mmCIF file of C-alpha atoms in Angstrom:
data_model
loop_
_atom_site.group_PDB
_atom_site.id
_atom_site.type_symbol
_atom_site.label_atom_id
_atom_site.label_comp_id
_atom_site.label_asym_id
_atom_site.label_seq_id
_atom_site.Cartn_x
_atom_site.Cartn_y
_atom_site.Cartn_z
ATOM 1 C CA UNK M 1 89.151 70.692 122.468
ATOM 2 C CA UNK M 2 91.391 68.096 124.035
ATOM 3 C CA UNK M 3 91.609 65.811 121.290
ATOM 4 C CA UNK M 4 92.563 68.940 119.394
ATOM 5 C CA UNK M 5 95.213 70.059 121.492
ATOM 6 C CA UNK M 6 96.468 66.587 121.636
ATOM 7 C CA UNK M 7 96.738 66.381 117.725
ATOM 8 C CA UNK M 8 98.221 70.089 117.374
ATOM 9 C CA UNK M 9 101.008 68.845 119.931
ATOM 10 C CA UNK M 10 101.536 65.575 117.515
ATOM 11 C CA UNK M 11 101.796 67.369 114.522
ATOM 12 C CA UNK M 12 104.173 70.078 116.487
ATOM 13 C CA UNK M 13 106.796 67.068 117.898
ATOM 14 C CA UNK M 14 106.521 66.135 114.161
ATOM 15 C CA UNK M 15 107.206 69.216 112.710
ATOM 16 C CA UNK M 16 110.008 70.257 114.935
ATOM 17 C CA UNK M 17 111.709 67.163 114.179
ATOM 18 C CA UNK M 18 111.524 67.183 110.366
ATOM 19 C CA UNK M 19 113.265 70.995 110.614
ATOM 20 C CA UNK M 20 116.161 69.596 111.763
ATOM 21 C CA UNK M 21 116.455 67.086 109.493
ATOM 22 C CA UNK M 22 115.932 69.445 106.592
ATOM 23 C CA UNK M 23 112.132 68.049 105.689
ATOM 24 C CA UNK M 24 109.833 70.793 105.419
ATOM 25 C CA UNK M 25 106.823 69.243 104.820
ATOM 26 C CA UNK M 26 105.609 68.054 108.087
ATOM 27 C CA UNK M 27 106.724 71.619 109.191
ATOM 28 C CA UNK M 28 104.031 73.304 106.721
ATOM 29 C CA UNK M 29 101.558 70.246 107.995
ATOM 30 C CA UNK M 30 101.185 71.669 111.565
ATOM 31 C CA UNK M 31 101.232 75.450 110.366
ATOM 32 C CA UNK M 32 98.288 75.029 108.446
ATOM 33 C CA UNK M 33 96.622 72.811 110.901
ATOM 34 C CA UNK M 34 97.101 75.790 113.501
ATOM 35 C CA UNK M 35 95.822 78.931 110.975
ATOM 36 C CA UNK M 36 93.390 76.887 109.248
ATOM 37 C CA UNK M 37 91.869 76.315 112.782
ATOM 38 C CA UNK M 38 92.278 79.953 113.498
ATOM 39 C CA UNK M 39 90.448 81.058 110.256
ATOM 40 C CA UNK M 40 87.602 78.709 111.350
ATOM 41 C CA UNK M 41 87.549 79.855 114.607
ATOM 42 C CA UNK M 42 87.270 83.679 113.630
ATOM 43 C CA UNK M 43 84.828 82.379 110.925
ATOM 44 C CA UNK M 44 82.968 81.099 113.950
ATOM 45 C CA UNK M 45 82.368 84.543 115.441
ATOM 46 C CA UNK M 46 79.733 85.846 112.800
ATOM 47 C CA UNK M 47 82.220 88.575 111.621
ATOM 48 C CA UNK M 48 85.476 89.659 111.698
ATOM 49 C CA UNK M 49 85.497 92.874 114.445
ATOM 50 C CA UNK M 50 88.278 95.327 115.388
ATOM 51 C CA UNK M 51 90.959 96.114 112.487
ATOM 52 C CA UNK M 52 91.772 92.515 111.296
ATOM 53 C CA UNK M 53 89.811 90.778 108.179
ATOM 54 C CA UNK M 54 88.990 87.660 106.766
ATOM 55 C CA UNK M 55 92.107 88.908 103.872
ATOM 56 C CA UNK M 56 95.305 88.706 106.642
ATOM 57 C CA UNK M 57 93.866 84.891 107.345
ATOM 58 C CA UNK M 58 93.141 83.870 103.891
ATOM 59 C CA UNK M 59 96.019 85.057 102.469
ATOM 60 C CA UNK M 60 98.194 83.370 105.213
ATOM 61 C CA UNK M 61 97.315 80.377 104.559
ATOM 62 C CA UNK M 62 97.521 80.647 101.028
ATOM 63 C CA UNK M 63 101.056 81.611 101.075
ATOM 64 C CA UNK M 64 101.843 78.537 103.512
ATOM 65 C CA UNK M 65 100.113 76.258 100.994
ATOM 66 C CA UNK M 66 102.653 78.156 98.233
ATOM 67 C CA UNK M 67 105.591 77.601 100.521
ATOM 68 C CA UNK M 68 104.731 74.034 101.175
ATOM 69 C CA UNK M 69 103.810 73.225 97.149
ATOM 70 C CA UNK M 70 107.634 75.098 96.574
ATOM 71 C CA UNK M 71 109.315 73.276 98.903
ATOM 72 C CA UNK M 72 110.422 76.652 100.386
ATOM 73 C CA UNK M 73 112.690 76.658 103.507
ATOM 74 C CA UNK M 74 110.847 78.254 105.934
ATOM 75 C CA UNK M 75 111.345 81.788 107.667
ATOM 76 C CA UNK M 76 109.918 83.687 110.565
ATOM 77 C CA UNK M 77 106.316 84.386 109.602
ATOM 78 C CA UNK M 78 103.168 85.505 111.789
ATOM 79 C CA UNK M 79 100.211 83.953 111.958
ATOM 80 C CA UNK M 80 98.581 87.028 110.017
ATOM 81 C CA UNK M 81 99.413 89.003 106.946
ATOM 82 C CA UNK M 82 98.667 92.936 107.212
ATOM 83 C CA UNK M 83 97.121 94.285 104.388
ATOM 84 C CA UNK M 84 95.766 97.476 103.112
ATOM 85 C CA UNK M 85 92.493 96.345 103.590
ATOM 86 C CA UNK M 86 92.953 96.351 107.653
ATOM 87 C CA UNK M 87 90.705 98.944 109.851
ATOM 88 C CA UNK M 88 92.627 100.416 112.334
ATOM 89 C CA UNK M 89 91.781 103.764 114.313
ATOM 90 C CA UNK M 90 94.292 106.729 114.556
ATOM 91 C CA UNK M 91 93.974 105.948 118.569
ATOM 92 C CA UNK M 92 95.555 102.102 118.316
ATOM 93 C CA UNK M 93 98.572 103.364 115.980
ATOM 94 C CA UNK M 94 100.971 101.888 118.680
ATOM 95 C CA UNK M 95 98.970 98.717 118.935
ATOM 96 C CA UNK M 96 99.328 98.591 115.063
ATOM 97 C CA UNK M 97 103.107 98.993 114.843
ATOM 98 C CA UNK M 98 103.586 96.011 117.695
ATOM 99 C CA UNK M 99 100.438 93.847 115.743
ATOM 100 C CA UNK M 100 102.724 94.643 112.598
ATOM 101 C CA UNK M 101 105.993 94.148 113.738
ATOM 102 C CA UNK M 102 104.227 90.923 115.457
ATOM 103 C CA UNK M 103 103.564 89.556 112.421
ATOM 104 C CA UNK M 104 106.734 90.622 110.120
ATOM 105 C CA UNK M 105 108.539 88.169 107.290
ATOM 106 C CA UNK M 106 112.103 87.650 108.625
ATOM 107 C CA UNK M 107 115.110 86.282 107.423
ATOM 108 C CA UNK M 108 118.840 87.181 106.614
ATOM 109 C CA UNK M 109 119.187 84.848 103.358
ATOM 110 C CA UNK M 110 120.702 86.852 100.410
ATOM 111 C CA UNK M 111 117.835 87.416 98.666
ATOM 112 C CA UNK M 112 115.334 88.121 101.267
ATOM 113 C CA UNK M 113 118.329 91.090 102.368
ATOM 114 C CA UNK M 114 117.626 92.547 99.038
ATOM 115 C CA UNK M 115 114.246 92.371 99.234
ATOM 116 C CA UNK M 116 113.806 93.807 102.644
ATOM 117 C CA UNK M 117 115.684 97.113 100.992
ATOM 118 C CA UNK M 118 113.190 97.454 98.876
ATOM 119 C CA UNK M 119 110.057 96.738 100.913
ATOM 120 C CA UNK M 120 111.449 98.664 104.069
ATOM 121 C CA UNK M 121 112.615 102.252 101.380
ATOM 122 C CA UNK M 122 116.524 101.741 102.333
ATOM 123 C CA UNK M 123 116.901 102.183 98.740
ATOM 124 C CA UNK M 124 116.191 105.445 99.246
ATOM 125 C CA UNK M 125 119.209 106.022 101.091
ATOM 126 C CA UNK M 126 121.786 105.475 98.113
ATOM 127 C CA UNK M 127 119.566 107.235 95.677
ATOM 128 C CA UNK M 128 119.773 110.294 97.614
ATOM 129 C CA UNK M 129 123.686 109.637 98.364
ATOM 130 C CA UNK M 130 124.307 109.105 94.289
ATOM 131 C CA UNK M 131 121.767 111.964 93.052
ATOM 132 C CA UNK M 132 123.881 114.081 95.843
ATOM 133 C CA UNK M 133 126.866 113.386 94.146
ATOM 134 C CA UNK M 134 126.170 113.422 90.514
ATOM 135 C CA UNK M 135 123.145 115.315 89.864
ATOM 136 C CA UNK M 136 123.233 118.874 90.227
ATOM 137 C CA UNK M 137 124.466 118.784 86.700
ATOM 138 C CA UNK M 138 125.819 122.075 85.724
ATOM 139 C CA UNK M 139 124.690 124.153 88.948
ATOM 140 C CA UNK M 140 127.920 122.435 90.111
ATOM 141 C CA UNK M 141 130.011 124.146 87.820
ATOM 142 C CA UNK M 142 128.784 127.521 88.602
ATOM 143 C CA UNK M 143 131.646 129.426 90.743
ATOM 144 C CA UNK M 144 134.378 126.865 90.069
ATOM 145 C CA UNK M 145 136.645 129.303 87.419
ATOM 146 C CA UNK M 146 139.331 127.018 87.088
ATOM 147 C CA UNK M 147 137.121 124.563 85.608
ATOM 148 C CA UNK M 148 134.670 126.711 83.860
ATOM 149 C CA UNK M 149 138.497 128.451 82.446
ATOM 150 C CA UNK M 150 139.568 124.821 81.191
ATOM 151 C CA UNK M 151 136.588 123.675 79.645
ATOM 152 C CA UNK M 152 135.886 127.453 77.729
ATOM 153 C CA UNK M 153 139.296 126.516 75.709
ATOM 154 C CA UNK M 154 137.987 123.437 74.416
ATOM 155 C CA UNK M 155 135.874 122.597 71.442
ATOM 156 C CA UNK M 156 132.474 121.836 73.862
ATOM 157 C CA UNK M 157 129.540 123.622 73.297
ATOM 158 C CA UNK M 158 127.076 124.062 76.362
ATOM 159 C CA UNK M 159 124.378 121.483 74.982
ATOM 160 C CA UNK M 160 127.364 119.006 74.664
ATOM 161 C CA UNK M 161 128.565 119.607 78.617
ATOM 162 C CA UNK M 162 124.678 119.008 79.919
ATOM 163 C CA UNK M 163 124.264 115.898 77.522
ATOM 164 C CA UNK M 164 127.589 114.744 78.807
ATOM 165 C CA UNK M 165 126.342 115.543 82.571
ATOM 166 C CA UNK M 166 123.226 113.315 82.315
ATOM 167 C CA UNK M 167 125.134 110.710 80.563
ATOM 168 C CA UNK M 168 127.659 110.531 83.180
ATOM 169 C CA UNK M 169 125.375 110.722 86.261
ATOM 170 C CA UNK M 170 123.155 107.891 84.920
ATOM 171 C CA UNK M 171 125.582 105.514 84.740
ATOM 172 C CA UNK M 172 127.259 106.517 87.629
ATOM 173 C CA UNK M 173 123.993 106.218 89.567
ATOM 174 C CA UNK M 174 123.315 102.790 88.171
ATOM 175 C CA UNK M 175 126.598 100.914 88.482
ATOM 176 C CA UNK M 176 126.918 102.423 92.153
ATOM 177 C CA UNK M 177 123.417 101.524 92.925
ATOM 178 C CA UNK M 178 124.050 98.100 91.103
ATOM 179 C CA UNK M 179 126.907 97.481 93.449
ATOM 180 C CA UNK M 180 125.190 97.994 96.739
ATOM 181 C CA UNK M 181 122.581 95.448 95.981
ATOM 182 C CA UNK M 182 125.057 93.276 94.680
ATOM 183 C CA UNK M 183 127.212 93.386 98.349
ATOM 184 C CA UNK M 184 124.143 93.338 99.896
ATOM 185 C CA UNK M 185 122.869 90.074 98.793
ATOM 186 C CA UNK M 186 126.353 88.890 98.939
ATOM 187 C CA UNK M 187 126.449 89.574 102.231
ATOM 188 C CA UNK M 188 123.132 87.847 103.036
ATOM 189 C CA UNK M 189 124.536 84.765 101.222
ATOM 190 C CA UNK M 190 127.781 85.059 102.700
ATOM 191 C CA UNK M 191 126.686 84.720 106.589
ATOM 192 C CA UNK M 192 123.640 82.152 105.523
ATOM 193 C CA UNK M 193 122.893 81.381 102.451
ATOM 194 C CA UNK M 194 121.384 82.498 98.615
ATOM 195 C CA UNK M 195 117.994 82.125 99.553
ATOM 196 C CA UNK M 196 114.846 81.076 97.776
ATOM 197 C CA UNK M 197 113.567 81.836 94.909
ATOM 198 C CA UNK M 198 110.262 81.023 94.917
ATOM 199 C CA UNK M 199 109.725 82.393 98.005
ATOM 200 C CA UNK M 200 106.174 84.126 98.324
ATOM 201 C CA UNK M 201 105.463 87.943 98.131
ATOM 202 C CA UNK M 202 101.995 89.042 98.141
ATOM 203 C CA UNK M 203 100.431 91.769 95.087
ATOM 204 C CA UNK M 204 96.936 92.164 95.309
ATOM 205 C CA UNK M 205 94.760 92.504 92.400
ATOM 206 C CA UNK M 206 92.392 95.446 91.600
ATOM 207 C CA UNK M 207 88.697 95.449 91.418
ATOM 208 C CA UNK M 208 88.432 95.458 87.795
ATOM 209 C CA UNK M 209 90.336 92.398 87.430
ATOM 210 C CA UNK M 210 88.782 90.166 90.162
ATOM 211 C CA UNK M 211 85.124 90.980 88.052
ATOM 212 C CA UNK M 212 86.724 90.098 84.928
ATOM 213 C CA UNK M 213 86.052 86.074 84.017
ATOM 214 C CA UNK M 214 89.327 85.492 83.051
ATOM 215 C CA UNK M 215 90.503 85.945 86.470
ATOM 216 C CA UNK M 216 92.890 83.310 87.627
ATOM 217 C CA UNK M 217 94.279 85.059 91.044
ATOM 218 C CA UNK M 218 92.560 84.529 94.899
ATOM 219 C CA UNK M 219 89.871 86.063 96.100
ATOM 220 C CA UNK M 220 89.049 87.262 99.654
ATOM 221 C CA UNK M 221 86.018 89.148 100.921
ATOM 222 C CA UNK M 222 87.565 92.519 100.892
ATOM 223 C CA UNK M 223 89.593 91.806 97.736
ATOM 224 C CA UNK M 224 92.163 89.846 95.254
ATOM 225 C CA UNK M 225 95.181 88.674 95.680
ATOM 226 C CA UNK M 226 97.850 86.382 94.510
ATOM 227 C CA UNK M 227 101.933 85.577 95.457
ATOM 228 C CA UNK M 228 105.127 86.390 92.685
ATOM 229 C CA UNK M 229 107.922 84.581 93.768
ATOM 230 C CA UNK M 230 110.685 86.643 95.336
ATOM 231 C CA UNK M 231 113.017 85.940 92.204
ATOM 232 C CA UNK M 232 110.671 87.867 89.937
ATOM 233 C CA UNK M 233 110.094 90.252 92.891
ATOM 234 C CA UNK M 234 113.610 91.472 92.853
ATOM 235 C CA UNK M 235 113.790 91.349 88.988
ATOM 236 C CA UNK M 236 111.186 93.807 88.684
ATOM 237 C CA UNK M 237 112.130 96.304 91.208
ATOM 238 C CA UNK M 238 115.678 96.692 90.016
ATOM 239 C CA UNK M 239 114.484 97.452 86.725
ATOM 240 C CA UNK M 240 111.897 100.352 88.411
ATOM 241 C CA UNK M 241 114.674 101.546 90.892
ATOM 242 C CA UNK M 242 116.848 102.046 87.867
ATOM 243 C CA UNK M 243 114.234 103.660 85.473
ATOM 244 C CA UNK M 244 113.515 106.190 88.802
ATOM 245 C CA UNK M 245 117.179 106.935 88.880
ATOM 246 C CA UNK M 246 117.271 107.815 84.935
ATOM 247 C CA UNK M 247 113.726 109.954 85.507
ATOM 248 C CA UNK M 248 115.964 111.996 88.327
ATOM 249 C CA UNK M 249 119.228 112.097 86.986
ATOM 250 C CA UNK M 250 117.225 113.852 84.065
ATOM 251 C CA UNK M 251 115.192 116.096 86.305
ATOM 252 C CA UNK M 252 117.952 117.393 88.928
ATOM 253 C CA UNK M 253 119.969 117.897 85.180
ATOM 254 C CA UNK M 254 117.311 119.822 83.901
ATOM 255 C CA UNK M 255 117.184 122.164 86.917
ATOM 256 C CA UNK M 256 120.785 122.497 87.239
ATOM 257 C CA UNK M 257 120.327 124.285 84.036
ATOM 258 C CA UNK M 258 118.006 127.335 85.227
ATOM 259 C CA UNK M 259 118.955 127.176 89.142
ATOM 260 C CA UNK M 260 122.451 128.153 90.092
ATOM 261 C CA UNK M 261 122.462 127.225 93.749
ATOM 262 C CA UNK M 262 123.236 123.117 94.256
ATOM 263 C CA UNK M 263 121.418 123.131 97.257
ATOM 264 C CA UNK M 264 118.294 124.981 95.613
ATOM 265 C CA UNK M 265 118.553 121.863 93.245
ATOM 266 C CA UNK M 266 118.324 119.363 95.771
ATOM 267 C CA UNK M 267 115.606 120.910 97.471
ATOM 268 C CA UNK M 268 113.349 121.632 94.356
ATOM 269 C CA UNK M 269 113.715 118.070 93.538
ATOM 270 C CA UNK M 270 112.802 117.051 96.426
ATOM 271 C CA UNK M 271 109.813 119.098 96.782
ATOM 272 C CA UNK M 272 108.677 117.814 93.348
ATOM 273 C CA UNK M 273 109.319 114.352 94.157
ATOM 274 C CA UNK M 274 107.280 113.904 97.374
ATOM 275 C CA UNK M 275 104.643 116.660 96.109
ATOM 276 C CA UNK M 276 104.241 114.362 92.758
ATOM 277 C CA UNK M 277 103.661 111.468 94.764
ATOM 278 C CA UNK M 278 101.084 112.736 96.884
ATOM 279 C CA UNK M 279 99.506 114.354 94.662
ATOM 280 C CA UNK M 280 99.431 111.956 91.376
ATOM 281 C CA UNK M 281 96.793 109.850 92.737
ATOM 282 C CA UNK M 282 94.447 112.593 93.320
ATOM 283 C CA UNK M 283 93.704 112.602 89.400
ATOM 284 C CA UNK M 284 92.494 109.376 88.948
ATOM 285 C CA UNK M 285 92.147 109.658 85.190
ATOM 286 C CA UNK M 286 95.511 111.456 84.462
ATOM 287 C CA UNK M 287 97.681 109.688 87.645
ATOM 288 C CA UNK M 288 98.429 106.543 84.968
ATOM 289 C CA UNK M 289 100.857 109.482 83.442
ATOM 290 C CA UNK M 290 102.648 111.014 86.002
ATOM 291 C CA UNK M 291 106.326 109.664 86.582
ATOM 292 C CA UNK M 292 106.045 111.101 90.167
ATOM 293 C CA UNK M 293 103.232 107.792 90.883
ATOM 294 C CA UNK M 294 105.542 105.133 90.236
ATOM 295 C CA UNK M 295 108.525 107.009 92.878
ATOM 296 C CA UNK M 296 106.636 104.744 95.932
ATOM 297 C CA UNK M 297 108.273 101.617 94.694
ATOM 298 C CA UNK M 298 107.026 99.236 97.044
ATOM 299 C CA UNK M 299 103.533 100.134 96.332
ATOM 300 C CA UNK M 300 103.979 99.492 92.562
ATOM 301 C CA UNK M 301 105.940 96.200 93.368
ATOM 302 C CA UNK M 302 103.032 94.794 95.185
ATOM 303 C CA UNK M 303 99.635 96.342 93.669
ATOM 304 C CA UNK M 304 98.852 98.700 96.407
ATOM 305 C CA UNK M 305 98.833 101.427 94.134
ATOM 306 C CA UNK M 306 96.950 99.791 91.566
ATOM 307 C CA UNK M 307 94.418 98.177 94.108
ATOM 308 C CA UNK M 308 93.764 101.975 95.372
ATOM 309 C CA UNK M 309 93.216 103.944 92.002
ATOM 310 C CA UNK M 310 91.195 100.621 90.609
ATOM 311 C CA UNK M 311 93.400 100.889 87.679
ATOM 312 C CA UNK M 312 95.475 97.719 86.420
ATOM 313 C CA UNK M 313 97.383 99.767 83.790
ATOM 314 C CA UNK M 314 99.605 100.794 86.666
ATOM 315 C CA UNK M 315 101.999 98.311 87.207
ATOM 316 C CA UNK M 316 105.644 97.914 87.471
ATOM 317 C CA UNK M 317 106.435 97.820 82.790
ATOM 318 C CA UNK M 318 103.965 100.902 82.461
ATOM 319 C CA UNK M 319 105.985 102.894 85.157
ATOM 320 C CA UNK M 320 108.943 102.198 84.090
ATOM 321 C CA UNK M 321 107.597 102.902 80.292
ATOM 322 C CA UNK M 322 106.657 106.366 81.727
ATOM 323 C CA UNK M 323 110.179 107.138 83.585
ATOM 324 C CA UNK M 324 111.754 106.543 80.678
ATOM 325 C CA UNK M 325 109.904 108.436 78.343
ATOM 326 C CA UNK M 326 109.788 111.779 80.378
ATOM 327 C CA UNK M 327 113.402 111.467 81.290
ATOM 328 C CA UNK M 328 113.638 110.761 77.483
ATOM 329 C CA UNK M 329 111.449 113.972 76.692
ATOM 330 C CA UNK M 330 113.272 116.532 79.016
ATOM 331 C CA UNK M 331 116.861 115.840 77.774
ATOM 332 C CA UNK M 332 115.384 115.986 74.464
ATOM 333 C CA UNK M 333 113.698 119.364 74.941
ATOM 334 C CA UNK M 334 116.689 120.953 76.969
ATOM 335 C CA UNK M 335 119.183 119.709 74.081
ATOM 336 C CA UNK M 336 117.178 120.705 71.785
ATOM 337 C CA UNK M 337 116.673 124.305 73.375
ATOM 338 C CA UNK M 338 120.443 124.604 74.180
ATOM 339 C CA UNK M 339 121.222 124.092 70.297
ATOM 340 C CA UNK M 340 118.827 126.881 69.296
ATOM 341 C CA UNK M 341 120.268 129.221 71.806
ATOM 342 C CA UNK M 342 123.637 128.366 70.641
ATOM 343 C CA UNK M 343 122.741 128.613 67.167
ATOM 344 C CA UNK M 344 121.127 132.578 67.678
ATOM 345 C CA UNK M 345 124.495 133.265 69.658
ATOM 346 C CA UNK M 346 126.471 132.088 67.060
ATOM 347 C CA UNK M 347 124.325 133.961 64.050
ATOM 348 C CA UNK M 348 124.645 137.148 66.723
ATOM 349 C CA UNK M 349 128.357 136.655 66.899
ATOM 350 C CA UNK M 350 128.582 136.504 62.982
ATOM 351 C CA UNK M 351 126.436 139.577 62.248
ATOM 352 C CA UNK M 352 128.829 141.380 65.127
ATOM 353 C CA UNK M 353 131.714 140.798 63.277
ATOM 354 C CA UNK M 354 130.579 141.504 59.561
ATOM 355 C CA UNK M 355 129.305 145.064 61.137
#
């Protein structure tokens, strides 16, 4: 144990001294040294007890080995990677929120900024503020004569006004939302720097593709996993946080058109929202389908989702596939039921006058 100690401390005087010179491979040398003997030393036990397993140690070390084979600059990291597949009691939730917070990716880099809005929901905070703003759709309009006056001495029919609602409120939504992020990860890169690309972010893999043979990912005892690089990360969950803005631009539209109350809007869409979420993955065979599975972003982003229902169909393109299409379907169907209704008023109007 001495002569281990004296070559961790080696490695450690080595390591520290290549990070200020910029060299980052000694510096992933005497990480690995240190969990690798961990891993081994759990091994050692027989089994791994309490809430940790042999996945948070595995996968640790795999992502070091990805940092180191990237060249990656390193960031704060633990020395364990918490995972769904962890076993804690609903008696040692504080001890779980310290272990957690413990063992939390840090950094303030540009992109690592952006991608901490994502993992930690803080998009959630300008999707409400935007759908807030713009999408109460007509429901808004309700009460406001002046307005309502105006736009009954112009050539717009009532399908046209709720097409022209949705249209506006989407891109609204999008170019805001695109804005944040933007000054966020300018921000980040402002006060230190762009930040890595490649930098690791772990998915795991369901069931039914760690039996398949043409599996190429990792495996652990409790399950698969493998690392996208943070560049891709990002990519992909800009593309689903827009597609979920479209899907409730469309739905707090829709409702605007029945419910006269704003607030009554809001709420309902609420209600729907978190309701959906919960309960789309009680359906095993249908939840694939429902828009309202694909709302918990970070759980699409990184498999969780996937892992849980045992279904690899649900993934980041097939959500956003889905948004789209119901988003797609409802304007359709309101249009479509807004021109018939406008067509019988007219045909009412003209048998009126011939009488």
């Amino acid at each position: 144990m001495i002569e281990k100690a004296q070559e961790e401390a080696e490695l450690a005087d080595q390591s520290a001294i290549a990070f200020g010179k910029g060299d980052w491979g000694p510096v992933y040398t005497h990480r690995l040294y240190v969990e690798r003997w961990f891993e081994e030393y759990k091994e050692s036990q027989g089994s791994m007890e309490g809430a940790l397993t042999y996945f948070g140690y595995e996968a640790v070390i795999a992502r070091t080995e990805w940092m180191q084979q990237h060249d990656v600059r390193p960031v704060f990291l633990g020395g364990y990677i918490p995972n769904i597949h962890n076993r804690w009691k609903p008696e040692d939730r504080n001890e779980q929120v310290l272990f957690e917070k413990g063992n939390r990716e840090v950094d303030h880099s540009g992109l690592f900024v952006l991608y901490s809005v994502f993992r930690d929901y803080l998009f959630v905070i300008p999707l409400v503020l935007l759908l807030y703003l713009t999408g109460a759709g007509l429901a808004t309009e309700r009460g406001k004569r002046p307005t309502l006056r105006l736009l009954s001495t112009l050539p717009f029919t009532r399908r046209s006004l709720f097409l022209g609602k949705v249209v506006n409120a989407s891109v609204v939504s999008v170019l805001s939302a695109a804005g944040v992020f933007l000054f966020t990860m300018v921000i980040g890169a402002v006060f230190n720097r762009f930040g890595d690309w490649m930098y690791p972010v772990l998915q795991y893999h369901t069931k039914q593709e760690v039996q398949s043979f043409d599996f190429t990912g990792l495996r652990a005892f409790e399950g698969g996993y493998g690392f996208i690089p943070l560049g891709d990360y990002l990519l992909q969950a800009l593309l689903l946080y827009v597609c979920i803005t479209l899907f409730l631009v469309a739905l707090t539209n829709s409702l605007g058109l029945v419910i006269r109350q704003p607030f009554a809007v809001y709420l309902l869409t609420a209600l729907l929202a978190v309701g959906g979420s919960l309960l789309s993955g009680q359906w095993k065979a249908l939840a694939l389908y429902s828009p309202f599975l694909y709302l918990d972003l970070p759980k699409i982003l990184n498999g969780e989702t996937a892992t849980l229902l045992n279904n690899p169909s649900v993934s980041v393109y097939t959500g956003s596939a889905i948004l789209l299409i119901w988003a797609g379907l409802m304007v359709i169907v309101l249009y479509a039921v807004l021109s018939l209704k406008g067509r019988t008023a007219g045909q009412k109007q003209t048998s009126y006058n011939g009488s």
